[in-house]
Amino acid sequence: MLPSIDLRLQNLVKALREVIIPAIPARETLARDQATLVMAHLQVISLQWQSVAKYEAGSLDELCALIAELIEADLANMPNDLRTQAQSALAAAKSTDRLNHEAIGKSLLQLGILADRIISRQDNDEPMSPSLKDAVLRYGARQSLRDRSWFAAHNLDPAPSEVLALESILQ
Amino acid sequence: METLAIKTNKNSPRQQNGSTERRIAEILRRKMTLRQTGPYAAKTAAQVTDMLTNAFTAEGYADLVITDVERMAGGASKEQFSFHLSHRTAPQPERLVLRMDPLEGIVQTCRGREAQVITAVAGVVPVPQIRFVDADGLILGQPGLIMNFLSGVTKPPDVASNDVSGIGSRFDDWAEKLKPQFVQNLVNIHNLDWRRLDLSYFDAPPAGTHHAALSQVNWWSLVWQQDMVEAVPVITLAERWLRENAPICEQPVMVHGDYRIGNFMFDAVTGKFTAVLDWEFAHLGDFHEDLGYAVQRLYGSPDTTGAFLICGLFTREEFFARYENVSGRKIDLAKLRYYEILNAYKCAIMSMGTAMRVAQLGNSHQDLVLSWLGPAGPIFLDQIVKLIQGA
C-alpha cells in the first residue's frame, strides 16, 4: 500500500495535536494559534477534498440557472451585445468538464463577471426591476445555503440547524 | 492570479451622492501601492524593539529601555504587542501596547483616525490613552499607534468557548452585568458632541441628506472593486439596492462601526467594562448603523434554552428597548433594516473579498485566520437575501 491523501492528512493532524502544538511555549501565542488553526484547516480539508469538483460543479449549475433565467425572461432589459455575450458564455459554461476542477473554476469566474454586468448595469439608472431582484435573491438563498453547508465544519454558523448534510448538496 | 476590473460610471446619479471620505480614499489608494510590495512576514520581537526604539528616540526620550516585548493574541487585521518602557524621566517601567498595520489585513484603515477618535471619546467611554501616533508609518516603518495597557478580558474566564475573534462567545450569568454597560457605552458614543473635538481626519456627512449611507456604500464598493477575487451576484445586487434605498440621516453621530462581542473588555471579577476596543471603523453617520451591526447573526449565539442572543447578551427586542430607553432616541425600523443590510454587505466584502485577496497574496501575518474567516461570507449573504426579501 502507498499512503493515501486521507492517511497523510490524518498523520498531519495527529502530529500537530500530540507533538507539535504541546511543544510550542505558551508565550508564543501566534505560533500556538496558527498551529491550532492549521490542524482545524486540515480536518476540514479531509472532509472536503474528495468532493471539491462535485461541489463546485453544483455551484456552476446554480450560476448557469441564474444567467439562463435572466436571459430568458429578459429580467435585466439587456442590450443586444450583452445578451449575445451572456448566451455564448452560458453555452460554454454548460459544456465545461464537470470533473475538471480548474475548468469549473474558470467558468465560475467568467460567468460571475457576466452576472455582475447584468445585475449592476451602471449605464442604466432605471430602478432595479422586482423580477431581476427576486431572481438574484432566490439564487442567493440557494447558493448561500450550499456554501454554509460546505463549510459547516468551521463552526462559524449561528444557525447550524439550517445547514444541510454534505451529501445533499453534492447530488 | 486573475484580476477582475469592474466598470463603474461615476456620472451615474447612483454614484454621485456621498462621496468616500477623503482620508479613507487616501488609505485605499495607498493599499493598492503597498500591495505590490508583499508578501508580509510577522514581525519578530527584535524587529518590534527596533521600531519602538526609533519611535521613542524620535519623541526625544533618552536612556530608553524596552523589555518584555510580547505579541498579543487575536485579531485578524492588526499586529499588536505589549512591552515595558522606561526612560530617563520615567525610570519606572510602564506597560504599553503597540497596535500596528501589517502590510494588509482584513480591512485597511487609518491609525490617525483611530487615535483621534479614541482621544475624542476619552472620559466618555473607557478607552486606553494614546501615547504616540504614526499615521503614515514615517517613523515606525508602517502605520501604528502606542497606547497604555489596560487589563481585562473579552470573554468570561469560566464559560467554555472555542471562538475566533470573539465570534460565538457566550456570557451566561455574566450577561446581566454586561448588558447595561454595553448599551450605556453605545449611547455615550452616539451622544458625543463631536463638532467640538479635533476630528480633522474625518469628513462629516451633511445632516438631512443621504450622504451618511451613501458614503459607506461608496467606501465598501471601492474595497470590493479592489479586492474581489470572484464576482458574487448577491453582493452586486446589494450594492444596487443600497444605492437605490439610501435613507436620510437627520443628525449625524459618532458611529463606532464595529460595536460587538469581542470588541470590549471587562474586569474578570467585577464585570465592569475596562475598555471599548477596535475603533478603526469609526466615522460620522447614522446611529442605526451601530445597532444594525451589533445584531448581525454572526456575532450572536443561543442561550441555554436555544433563544438567539444579540452579541450573546440580549434578545433583539430587549436590546432595542434598552437602547431607546437610555438614549431617548426612537429606532426607525426601515432605517434599521437598511443598516443591517449595509453592515452585512460590508462584512461579506471583508470576508469574501479582502480576506481572500490578502490570504492569496500572503500580505498579512494572519493569512491562515483570513482564509478561516472567508466562509463567514455566505452567512452574511444569507442575511442580505432575507432582509431584502422582507423589505
Coordinates of C-alpha atoms in Angstrom, one line a residue:
Chain A
M1 CA 0.0 0.0 0.0
L2 CA 1.1 3.5 -0.7
P3 CA 0.0 6.4 1.6
S4 CA -3.3 7.9 0.5
I5 CA -4.2 11.6 0.9
D6 CA -6.6 10.7 3.7
L7 CA -3.9 8.8 5.6
R8 CA -1.4 11.6 5.2
L9 CA -4.0 14.2 6.4
Q10 CA -4.7 12.0 9.4
N11 CA -1.0 11.8 10.2
L12 CA -0.5 15.5 9.9
V13 CA -3.4 16.2 12.4
K14 CA -2.1 13.7 14.9
A15 CA 1.5 15.1 14.7
L16 CA 0.2 18.6 15.3
R17 CA -2.2 17.6 18.1
E18 CA 0.1 15.3 20.0
V19 CA 3.6 16.6 19.3
I20 CA 3.9 20.0 17.7
I21 CA 1.3 22.1 19.5
P22 CA 2.2 20.9 23.0
A23 CA 5.9 21.7 22.3
I24 CA 5.2 25.4 21.5
P25 CA 5.8 27.6 24.6
A26 CA 2.6 29.2 25.9
R27 CA 4.1 32.7 25.4
E28 CA 4.4 32.1 21.6
T29 CA 0.7 33.0 21.1
L30 CA 0.8 33.5 17.4
A31 CA 2.6 30.2 16.8
R32 CA 0.2 28.3 19.0
D33 CA -2.9 29.9 17.5
Q34 CA -1.7 29.3 14.0
A35 CA -0.7 25.7 14.6
T36 CA -4.1 25.0 16.1
L37 CA -5.7 26.6 13.1
V38 CA -3.5 24.5 10.7
M39 CA -4.9 21.5 12.4
A40 CA -8.5 22.7 12.1
H41 CA -8.0 23.5 8.4
L42 CA -6.6 20.0 7.8
Q43 CA -9.6 18.5 9.5
V44 CA -12.0 20.4 7.2
I45 CA -9.9 19.6 4.1
S46 CA -10.1 15.9 5.0
L47 CA -13.9 16.2 4.9
Q48 CA -14.0 18.1 1.6
W49 CA -11.1 17.2 -0.7
Q50 CA -12.7 14.3 -2.5
S51 CA -15.8 16.2 -3.3
V52 CA -14.4 19.6 -4.4
A53 CA -15.1 19.2 -8.2
K54 CA -18.7 17.9 -7.5
Y55 CA -19.4 20.8 -5.1
E56 CA -18.1 23.4 -7.5
A57 CA -19.9 21.8 -10.4
G58 CA -23.1 22.3 -8.3
S59 CA -22.2 26.0 -7.9
L60 CA -21.7 26.3 -11.6
D61 CA -25.1 24.8 -12.3
E62 CA -26.7 27.3 -9.9
L63 CA -25.0 30.2 -11.6
C64 CA -25.9 28.9 -15.1
A65 CA -29.5 28.6 -14.0
L66 CA -29.5 32.2 -12.8
I67 CA -28.0 33.6 -16.0
A68 CA -30.4 31.5 -18.1
E69 CA -33.3 32.9 -16.1
L70 CA -32.0 36.5 -16.6
I71 CA -31.7 35.9 -20.3
E72 CA -34.9 34.1 -21.0
A73 CA -37.2 36.3 -19.0
D74 CA -35.2 39.4 -20.1
L75 CA -35.3 40.5 -16.5
A76 CA -32.5 42.9 -16.8
N77 CA -33.6 44.5 -20.0
M78 CA -30.2 43.7 -21.6
P79 CA -28.9 45.4 -24.6
N80 CA -28.3 43.1 -27.6
D81 CA -24.5 42.8 -27.2
L82 CA -24.7 41.9 -23.6
R83 CA -27.4 39.3 -24.3
T84 CA -25.2 37.7 -27.0
Q85 CA -22.2 37.6 -24.7
A86 CA -24.4 36.0 -22.0
Q87 CA -25.8 33.4 -24.3
S88 CA -22.4 32.4 -25.6
A89 CA -20.8 32.3 -22.1
L90 CA -23.7 30.2 -20.9
A91 CA -23.2 27.7 -23.7
A92 CA -19.5 27.5 -22.9
A93 CA -20.2 27.0 -19.2
K94 CA -22.7 24.3 -19.8
S95 CA -20.1 22.3 -21.8
T96 CA -17.5 22.6 -19.0
D97 CA -16.0 19.3 -18.0
R98 CA -17.7 18.6 -14.6
L99 CA -14.7 16.5 -13.4
N100 CA -12.1 19.2 -14.1
H101 CA -11.8 21.4 -11.0
E102 CA -9.7 24.0 -12.8
A103 CA -12.0 24.3 -15.7
I104 CA -15.0 24.7 -13.4
G105 CA -13.2 27.4 -11.5
K106 CA -12.6 29.3 -14.8
S107 CA -16.2 29.0 -15.9
L108 CA -17.4 30.3 -12.5
L109 CA -15.1 33.3 -12.7
Q110 CA -16.3 34.2 -16.2
L111 CA -20.0 33.7 -15.6
G112 CA -19.6 35.7 -12.3
I113 CA -18.3 38.7 -14.2
L114 CA -21.2 38.4 -16.6
A115 CA -23.7 38.2 -13.8
D116 CA -22.2 41.3 -12.3
R117 CA -22.6 43.2 -15.6
I118 CA -26.2 42.2 -15.9
I119 CA -27.1 43.0 -12.4
S120 CA -25.2 46.2 -11.9
R121 CA -25.9 47.8 -15.3
Q122 CA -24.0 51.0 -14.3
D123 CA -25.1 52.6 -17.6
N124 CA -28.8 52.2 -16.7
D125 CA -30.2 54.4 -14.0
E126 CA -33.7 52.8 -14.1
P127 CA -34.6 51.3 -10.7
M128 CA -33.9 47.6 -10.5
S129 CA -36.8 45.5 -11.7
P130 CA -38.5 43.5 -8.9
S131 CA -38.3 40.3 -11.1
L132 CA -34.5 40.8 -11.5
K133 CA -34.1 41.3 -7.8
D134 CA -36.2 38.3 -7.0
A135 CA -34.3 36.0 -9.3
V136 CA -30.9 37.0 -7.8
L137 CA -32.3 36.6 -4.3
R138 CA -33.6 33.2 -5.0
Y139 CA -30.3 32.2 -6.4
G140 CA -28.5 33.8 -3.4
A141 CA -30.7 31.9 -0.9
R142 CA -29.8 28.5 -2.6
Q143 CA -26.1 29.2 -3.1
S144 CA -25.5 30.7 0.4
L145 CA -27.1 27.7 2.0
R146 CA -24.9 25.4 -0.1
D147 CA -21.8 27.4 0.9
R148 CA -22.7 27.5 4.5
S149 CA -23.3 23.7 4.4
W150 CA -19.9 23.1 2.6
F151 CA -18.1 25.0 5.4
A152 CA -20.2 23.9 8.3
A153 CA -17.2 22.3 9.9
H154 CA -15.7 25.8 10.5
N155 CA -18.4 26.1 13.2
L156 CA -19.0 29.8 12.4
D157 CA -22.6 29.4 11.5
P158 CA -25.0 30.9 14.1
A159 CA -27.8 28.7 12.8
P160 CA -26.2 25.2 12.4
S161 CA -29.6 23.6 12.4
E162 CA -30.3 25.2 9.0
V163 CA -27.3 23.8 7.2
L164 CA -27.6 20.7 5.0
A165 CA -25.7 17.4 5.1
L166 CA -22.8 17.4 2.7
E167 CA -24.3 14.5 0.7
S168 CA -27.4 16.5 0.0
I169 CA -25.5 19.4 -1.6
L170 CA -23.4 17.1 -3.7
Q171 CA -26.2 15.4 -5.6
Chain B
M1 CA -3.9 35.2 -10.4
E2 CA -6.5 36.9 -12.5
T3 CA -7.6 40.4 -11.5
L4 CA -11.1 41.5 -12.4
A5 CA -11.9 45.0 -13.4
I6 CA -15.4 46.3 -12.8
K7 CA -16.7 49.2 -14.9
T8 CA -18.3 52.0 -13.0
N9 CA -19.9 55.1 -14.3
K10 CA -19.1 57.8 -11.9
N11 CA -21.5 60.1 -13.7
S12 CA -24.4 57.9 -12.8
P13 CA -26.8 59.5 -10.3
R14 CA -26.5 56.3 -8.2
Q15 CA -22.8 57.1 -7.7
Q16 CA -22.9 60.9 -7.1
N17 CA -24.1 61.4 -3.6
G18 CA -22.0 60.9 -0.5
S19 CA -18.5 60.6 -1.9
T20 CA -16.0 58.5 0.0
E21 CA -14.3 60.3 2.9
R22 CA -11.0 61.8 1.7
R23 CA -8.8 60.0 4.3
I24 CA -10.4 56.7 3.5
A25 CA -9.9 57.2 -0.2
E26 CA -6.2 58.0 0.5
I27 CA -5.8 54.9 2.6
L28 CA -7.3 52.7 0.0
R29 CA -5.1 54.2 -2.7
R30 CA -2.1 53.6 -0.5
K31 CA -3.2 50.0 0.0
M32 CA -3.0 49.3 -3.7
T33 CA 0.5 50.6 -3.9
L34 CA 1.7 48.7 -0.8
R35 CA 0.0 45.5 -2.1
Q36 CA 2.8 45.2 -4.7
T37 CA 5.5 45.0 -2.0
G38 CA 4.3 41.8 -0.4
P39 CA 4.4 39.1 0.9
Y40 CA 4.5 40.1 4.5
A41 CA 6.1 38.2 7.4
A42 CA 5.0 38.5 11.0
K43 CA 7.3 40.9 12.9
T44 CA 9.7 39.4 15.5
A45 CA 10.2 40.8 19.0
A46 CA 13.6 42.1 18.0
Q47 CA 12.2 43.9 14.9
V48 CA 9.5 45.4 17.1
T49 CA 12.1 46.5 19.7
D50 CA 14.0 48.4 16.9
M51 CA 10.8 50.0 15.7
L52 CA 9.9 51.2 19.2
T53 CA 13.4 52.5 19.8
N54 CA 13.1 54.6 16.6
A55 CA 9.7 55.9 17.6
F56 CA 10.7 56.9 21.2
T57 CA 14.0 58.3 20.1
A58 CA 12.1 60.5 17.6
E59 CA 10.0 61.6 20.5
G60 CA 13.1 62.8 22.3
Y61 CA 13.2 60.1 25.0
A62 CA 16.7 59.3 26.5
D63 CA 18.1 56.3 28.2
L64 CA 15.5 54.1 26.7
V65 CA 14.9 50.6 28.0
I66 CA 12.3 48.4 26.1
T67 CA 11.7 45.0 27.5
D68 CA 9.1 42.1 27.6
V69 CA 8.0 42.6 24.0
E70 CA 5.2 40.1 23.6
R71 CA 2.7 39.5 20.8
M72 CA -0.9 39.9 21.9
A73 CA -3.3 37.1 20.9
G74 CA -6.2 37.5 18.5
G75 CA -7.2 39.9 15.8
A76 CA -7.4 39.5 12.0
S77 CA -6.3 42.9 11.0
K78 CA -3.6 44.5 13.2
E79 CA -0.3 43.2 14.8
Q80 CA -0.4 44.1 18.5
F81 CA 2.5 43.8 21.0
S82 CA 2.7 44.7 24.7
F83 CA 6.0 45.9 26.1
H84 CA 7.6 47.7 29.1
L85 CA 9.2 51.1 28.6
S86 CA 11.4 53.1 30.9
H87 CA 13.5 56.2 30.1
R88 CA 15.4 59.0 31.9
T89 CA 12.4 61.0 33.1
A90 CA 10.2 57.9 33.9
P91 CA 12.6 55.2 35.2
Q92 CA 9.8 53.0 36.5
P93 CA 8.8 50.6 33.7
E94 CA 5.4 51.2 32.2
R95 CA 3.4 48.6 30.2
L96 CA 2.3 49.9 26.8
V97 CA 0.7 48.4 23.6
L98 CA 1.8 48.9 20.0
R99 CA -1.0 48.5 17.5
M100 CA 0.3 48.4 14.0
D101 CA -0.8 47.7 10.4
P102 CA 0.6 44.6 8.8
L103 CA 1.1 45.1 5.0
E104 CA -2.6 44.3 4.6
G105 CA -5.3 42.9 6.9
I106 CA -9.0 42.0 6.7
V107 CA -9.5 45.8 6.5
Q108 CA -7.3 48.7 5.7
T109 CA -7.9 51.7 7.9
C110 CA -6.2 54.8 9.3
R111 CA -4.3 54.8 12.6
G112 CA -4.5 58.6 12.7
R113 CA -8.3 58.4 12.6
E114 CA -8.3 55.7 15.3
A115 CA -6.1 57.8 17.5
Q116 CA -8.2 60.9 17.0
V117 CA -11.5 59.1 17.9
I118 CA -10.0 57.3 20.9
T119 CA -8.8 60.7 22.2
A120 CA -12.2 62.2 21.5
V121 CA -14.1 59.7 23.5
A122 CA -11.7 59.5 26.4
G123 CA -13.8 60.2 29.6
V124 CA -17.0 59.3 27.7
V125 CA -16.3 55.6 27.5
P126 CA -13.4 53.6 28.8
V127 CA -10.5 53.6 26.3
P128 CA -6.7 53.5 26.5
Q129 CA -4.7 56.7 26.5
I130 CA -2.9 57.3 23.2
R131 CA 0.8 57.9 23.6
F132 CA 2.2 58.0 20.1
V133 CA 0.7 58.0 16.6
D134 CA 2.4 57.3 13.3
A135 CA -0.5 57.7 10.9
D136 CA 1.6 57.1 7.7
G137 CA 4.4 54.9 9.0
L138 CA 7.0 57.5 8.6
I139 CA 8.8 56.6 11.8
L140 CA 7.8 53.1 12.7
G141 CA 8.1 51.9 9.1
Q142 CA 4.4 51.1 9.0
P143 CA 1.4 52.9 10.4
G144 CA 0.8 52.3 14.1
L145 CA -0.1 53.8 17.4
I146 CA 1.1 53.2 21.0
M147 CA -1.3 53.3 24.0
N148 CA -1.2 52.4 27.6
F149 CA -2.1 48.8 28.6
L150 CA -5.5 48.2 30.1
S151 CA -6.3 44.9 31.8
G152 CA -9.5 42.9 31.2
V153 CA -10.9 40.0 29.3
T154 CA -13.1 39.8 26.2
K155 CA -14.9 36.6 27.3
P156 CA -15.7 35.2 30.7
P157 CA -12.9 33.1 32.2
D158 CA -15.4 30.5 33.4
V159 CA -17.5 29.9 30.3
A160 CA -16.1 27.5 27.7
S161 CA -15.6 28.8 24.2
N162 CA -13.7 27.9 21.1
D163 CA -14.1 31.0 19.0
V164 CA -12.1 33.1 16.6
S165 CA -12.1 36.9 17.0
G166 CA -14.9 36.6 19.7
I167 CA -17.4 35.1 17.2
G168 CA -19.8 32.8 19.0
S169 CA -18.7 33.6 22.6
R170 CA -21.3 33.1 25.4
F171 CA -21.7 35.1 28.6
D172 CA -24.2 33.1 30.6
D173 CA -24.5 34.6 34.1
W174 CA -22.2 37.5 33.2
A175 CA -24.8 38.9 30.8
E176 CA -26.8 40.7 33.4
K177 CA -23.7 42.7 34.5
L178 CA -22.6 43.4 30.9
K179 CA -25.9 44.4 29.2
P180 CA -26.4 47.8 30.8
Q181 CA -22.8 48.8 30.2
F182 CA -22.9 47.6 26.6
V183 CA -26.0 49.9 25.9
Q184 CA -24.8 52.8 28.0
N185 CA -21.4 53.0 26.3
L186 CA -23.0 52.8 22.9
V187 CA -25.4 55.7 23.9
N188 CA -22.4 57.7 25.2
I189 CA -20.6 57.3 21.9
H190 CA -23.7 58.4 20.0
N191 CA -24.2 61.4 22.3
L192 CA -20.6 62.6 21.8
D193 CA -20.5 66.3 20.9
W194 CA -18.2 65.6 18.0
R195 CA -18.4 69.1 16.5
R196 CA -16.3 70.5 19.3
L197 CA -13.5 67.9 19.0
D198 CA -10.4 67.5 16.8
L199 CA -11.5 65.1 14.2
S200 CA -9.6 66.5 11.3
Y201 CA -9.2 63.1 9.6
F202 CA -13.0 62.8 9.4
D203 CA -15.5 64.2 6.9
A204 CA -18.9 64.7 8.3
P205 CA -22.0 63.9 6.2
P206 CA -24.4 66.9 6.0
A207 CA -27.5 66.4 8.2
G208 CA -30.7 65.8 6.4
T209 CA -29.1 64.1 3.3
H210 CA -28.4 60.6 2.0
H211 CA -24.7 61.1 2.3
A212 CA -24.2 59.2 5.6
A213 CA -25.4 56.0 4.0
L214 CA -24.0 56.5 0.5
S215 CA -20.5 57.4 1.7
Q216 CA -20.5 54.0 3.4
V217 CA -21.7 52.3 0.2
N218 CA -19.0 54.1 -1.7
W219 CA -16.3 53.1 0.8
W220 CA -17.2 49.4 0.7
S221 CA -17.9 49.1 -3.0
L222 CA -14.5 50.6 -3.7
V223 CA -13.0 47.9 -1.4
W224 CA -14.9 45.3 -3.3
Q225 CA -13.6 46.6 -6.6
Q226 CA -10.0 46.5 -5.2
D227 CA -10.2 43.1 -3.5
M228 CA -12.8 40.9 -5.3
V229 CA -11.4 37.6 -6.4
E230 CA -14.6 36.1 -7.7
A231 CA -17.8 38.0 -8.5
V232 CA -20.7 37.4 -6.1
P233 CA -24.2 38.2 -7.6
V234 CA -25.8 39.0 -4.2
I235 CA -23.0 41.5 -3.3
T236 CA -23.6 43.2 -6.7
L237 CA -27.3 43.2 -6.1
A238 CA -26.9 44.5 -2.6
E239 CA -24.8 47.5 -3.7
R240 CA -27.5 48.4 -6.2
W241 CA -30.3 48.0 -3.6
L242 CA -28.3 50.1 -1.1
R243 CA -27.8 52.9 -3.5
E244 CA -31.5 52.9 -4.5
N245 CA -32.8 52.8 -1.0
A246 CA -30.4 55.0 1.0
P247 CA -32.2 56.7 3.9
I248 CA -31.7 60.3 5.0
C249 CA -29.7 60.8 8.2
E250 CA -31.3 63.5 10.2
Q251 CA -28.5 64.0 12.7
P252 CA -25.0 62.5 12.2
V253 CA -23.4 61.0 15.3
M254 CA -20.1 59.3 16.1
V255 CA -20.5 55.7 14.9
H256 CA -18.2 53.1 16.4
G257 CA -18.6 50.9 13.4
D258 CA -17.5 47.6 15.0
Y259 CA -19.5 47.6 18.2
R260 CA -19.9 43.9 19.0
I261 CA -18.8 41.0 21.1
G262 CA -15.0 40.7 21.3
N263 CA -14.6 44.4 21.0
F264 CA -15.0 45.3 24.6
M265 CA -13.0 44.2 27.7
F266 CA -14.3 43.8 31.2
D267 CA -12.9 43.0 34.6
A268 CA -12.8 39.3 35.2
V269 CA -14.0 39.7 38.8
T270 CA -16.4 42.6 38.8
G271 CA -17.6 42.6 35.2
K272 CA -17.0 46.3 34.9
F273 CA -16.1 47.5 31.4
T274 CA -12.4 48.4 31.2
A275 CA -12.2 49.3 27.5
V276 CA -14.1 49.7 24.3
L277 CA -11.8 48.5 21.6
D278 CA -11.2 48.5 17.8
W279 CA -12.2 52.0 16.7
E280 CA -10.8 51.6 13.2
F281 CA -14.2 51.7 11.5
A282 CA -15.3 54.8 13.5
H283 CA -16.9 57.5 11.4
L284 CA -19.7 60.1 11.5
G285 CA -23.0 58.7 10.4
D286 CA -26.4 57.4 11.4
F287 CA -26.9 55.8 14.9
H288 CA -28.9 53.0 13.3
E289 CA -25.7 51.8 11.7
D290 CA -24.2 50.6 15.1
L291 CA -27.5 48.9 16.0
G292 CA -27.6 47.2 12.6
Y293 CA -24.0 46.0 13.2
A294 CA -24.4 44.6 16.7
V295 CA -27.4 42.5 15.7
Q296 CA -25.5 40.7 12.8
R297 CA -26.2 37.0 13.4
L298 CA -22.5 36.0 13.2
Y299 CA -21.8 37.9 16.4
G300 CA -24.7 36.3 18.3
S301 CA -25.2 32.9 20.0
P302 CA -28.0 30.9 21.5
D303 CA -28.7 30.9 25.2
T304 CA -29.2 27.6 27.2
T305 CA -32.8 27.5 26.0
G306 CA -31.9 28.0 22.4
A307 CA -33.1 31.6 22.2
F308 CA -30.9 33.7 19.9
L309 CA -29.0 36.4 21.8
I310 CA -27.5 39.6 20.2
C311 CA -23.8 39.5 20.9
G312 CA -24.5 36.7 23.3
L313 CA -26.2 39.2 25.6
F314 CA -29.8 40.0 24.9
T315 CA -32.8 39.3 22.6
R316 CA -33.2 41.7 19.8
E317 CA -36.3 43.2 21.4
E318 CA -34.6 43.7 24.7
F319 CA -31.5 45.3 23.1
F320 CA -33.6 47.9 21.2
A321 CA -35.9 48.6 24.1
R322 CA -32.9 49.3 26.3
Y323 CA -31.2 51.5 23.7
E324 CA -34.4 53.6 23.2
N325 CA -34.9 53.9 26.9
V326 CA -31.3 55.0 27.7
S327 CA -30.8 57.2 24.6
G328 CA -34.2 58.7 24.3
R329 CA -34.0 58.1 20.5
K330 CA -36.7 56.3 18.6
I331 CA -35.5 53.5 16.3
D332 CA -36.8 53.7 12.8
L333 CA -37.3 50.1 11.7
A334 CA -36.9 50.8 8.0
K335 CA -33.6 52.6 8.6
L336 CA -32.5 49.8 11.0
R337 CA -33.2 47.2 8.2
Y338 CA -31.2 49.3 5.7
Y339 CA -28.2 49.4 8.0
E340 CA -28.5 45.7 8.8
I341 CA -28.2 45.1 5.1
L342 CA -25.3 47.6 4.7
N343 CA -23.4 46.0 7.6
A344 CA -23.9 42.5 6.2
Y345 CA -22.7 43.8 2.8
K346 CA -19.6 45.3 4.4
C347 CA -18.9 42.1 6.3
A348 CA -19.4 40.0 3.2
I349 CA -16.9 42.1 1.4
M350 CA -14.3 41.8 4.1
S351 CA -14.7 38.1 4.4
M352 CA -15.2 37.1 0.7
G353 CA -13.1 39.9 -0.8
T354 CA -10.4 41.4 1.3
A355 CA -9.7 38.3 3.4
M356 CA -9.4 36.1 0.4
R357 CA -7.3 38.5 -1.7
V358 CA -4.9 39.2 1.2
A359 CA -4.6 35.5 2.0
Q360 CA -3.8 34.7 -1.6
L361 CA -1.1 37.3 -1.7
G362 CA 0.3 36.4 1.7
N363 CA 0.3 40.0 2.7
S364 CA -0.8 39.5 6.3
H365 CA 0.7 38.0 9.5
Q366 CA -2.7 36.1 9.8
D367 CA -3.3 34.6 6.3
L368 CA -4.4 31.5 8.0
V369 CA -7.1 33.3 10.0
L370 CA -8.2 35.2 7.0
S371 CA -8.9 32.0 5.0
W372 CA -10.6 30.5 8.0
L373 CA -12.9 33.5 8.2
G374 CA -13.8 33.6 4.5
P375 CA -16.7 31.1 4.9
A376 CA -18.4 33.7 7.2
G377 CA -19.2 35.4 3.9
P378 CA -22.2 33.2 3.0
I379 CA -23.7 33.8 6.5
F380 CA -23.8 37.5 5.7
L381 CA -25.1 36.8 2.2
D382 CA -28.0 34.8 3.7
Q383 CA -28.8 37.7 5.9
I384 CA -28.8 40.1 2.9
V385 CA -31.1 37.9 1.0
K386 CA -33.6 37.5 3.9
L387 CA -33.5 41.2 4.8
I388 CA -34.0 42.5 1.2
Q389 CA -36.8 39.9 0.7
G390 CA -38.5 41.2 3.8
A391 CA -38.1 44.9 2.9

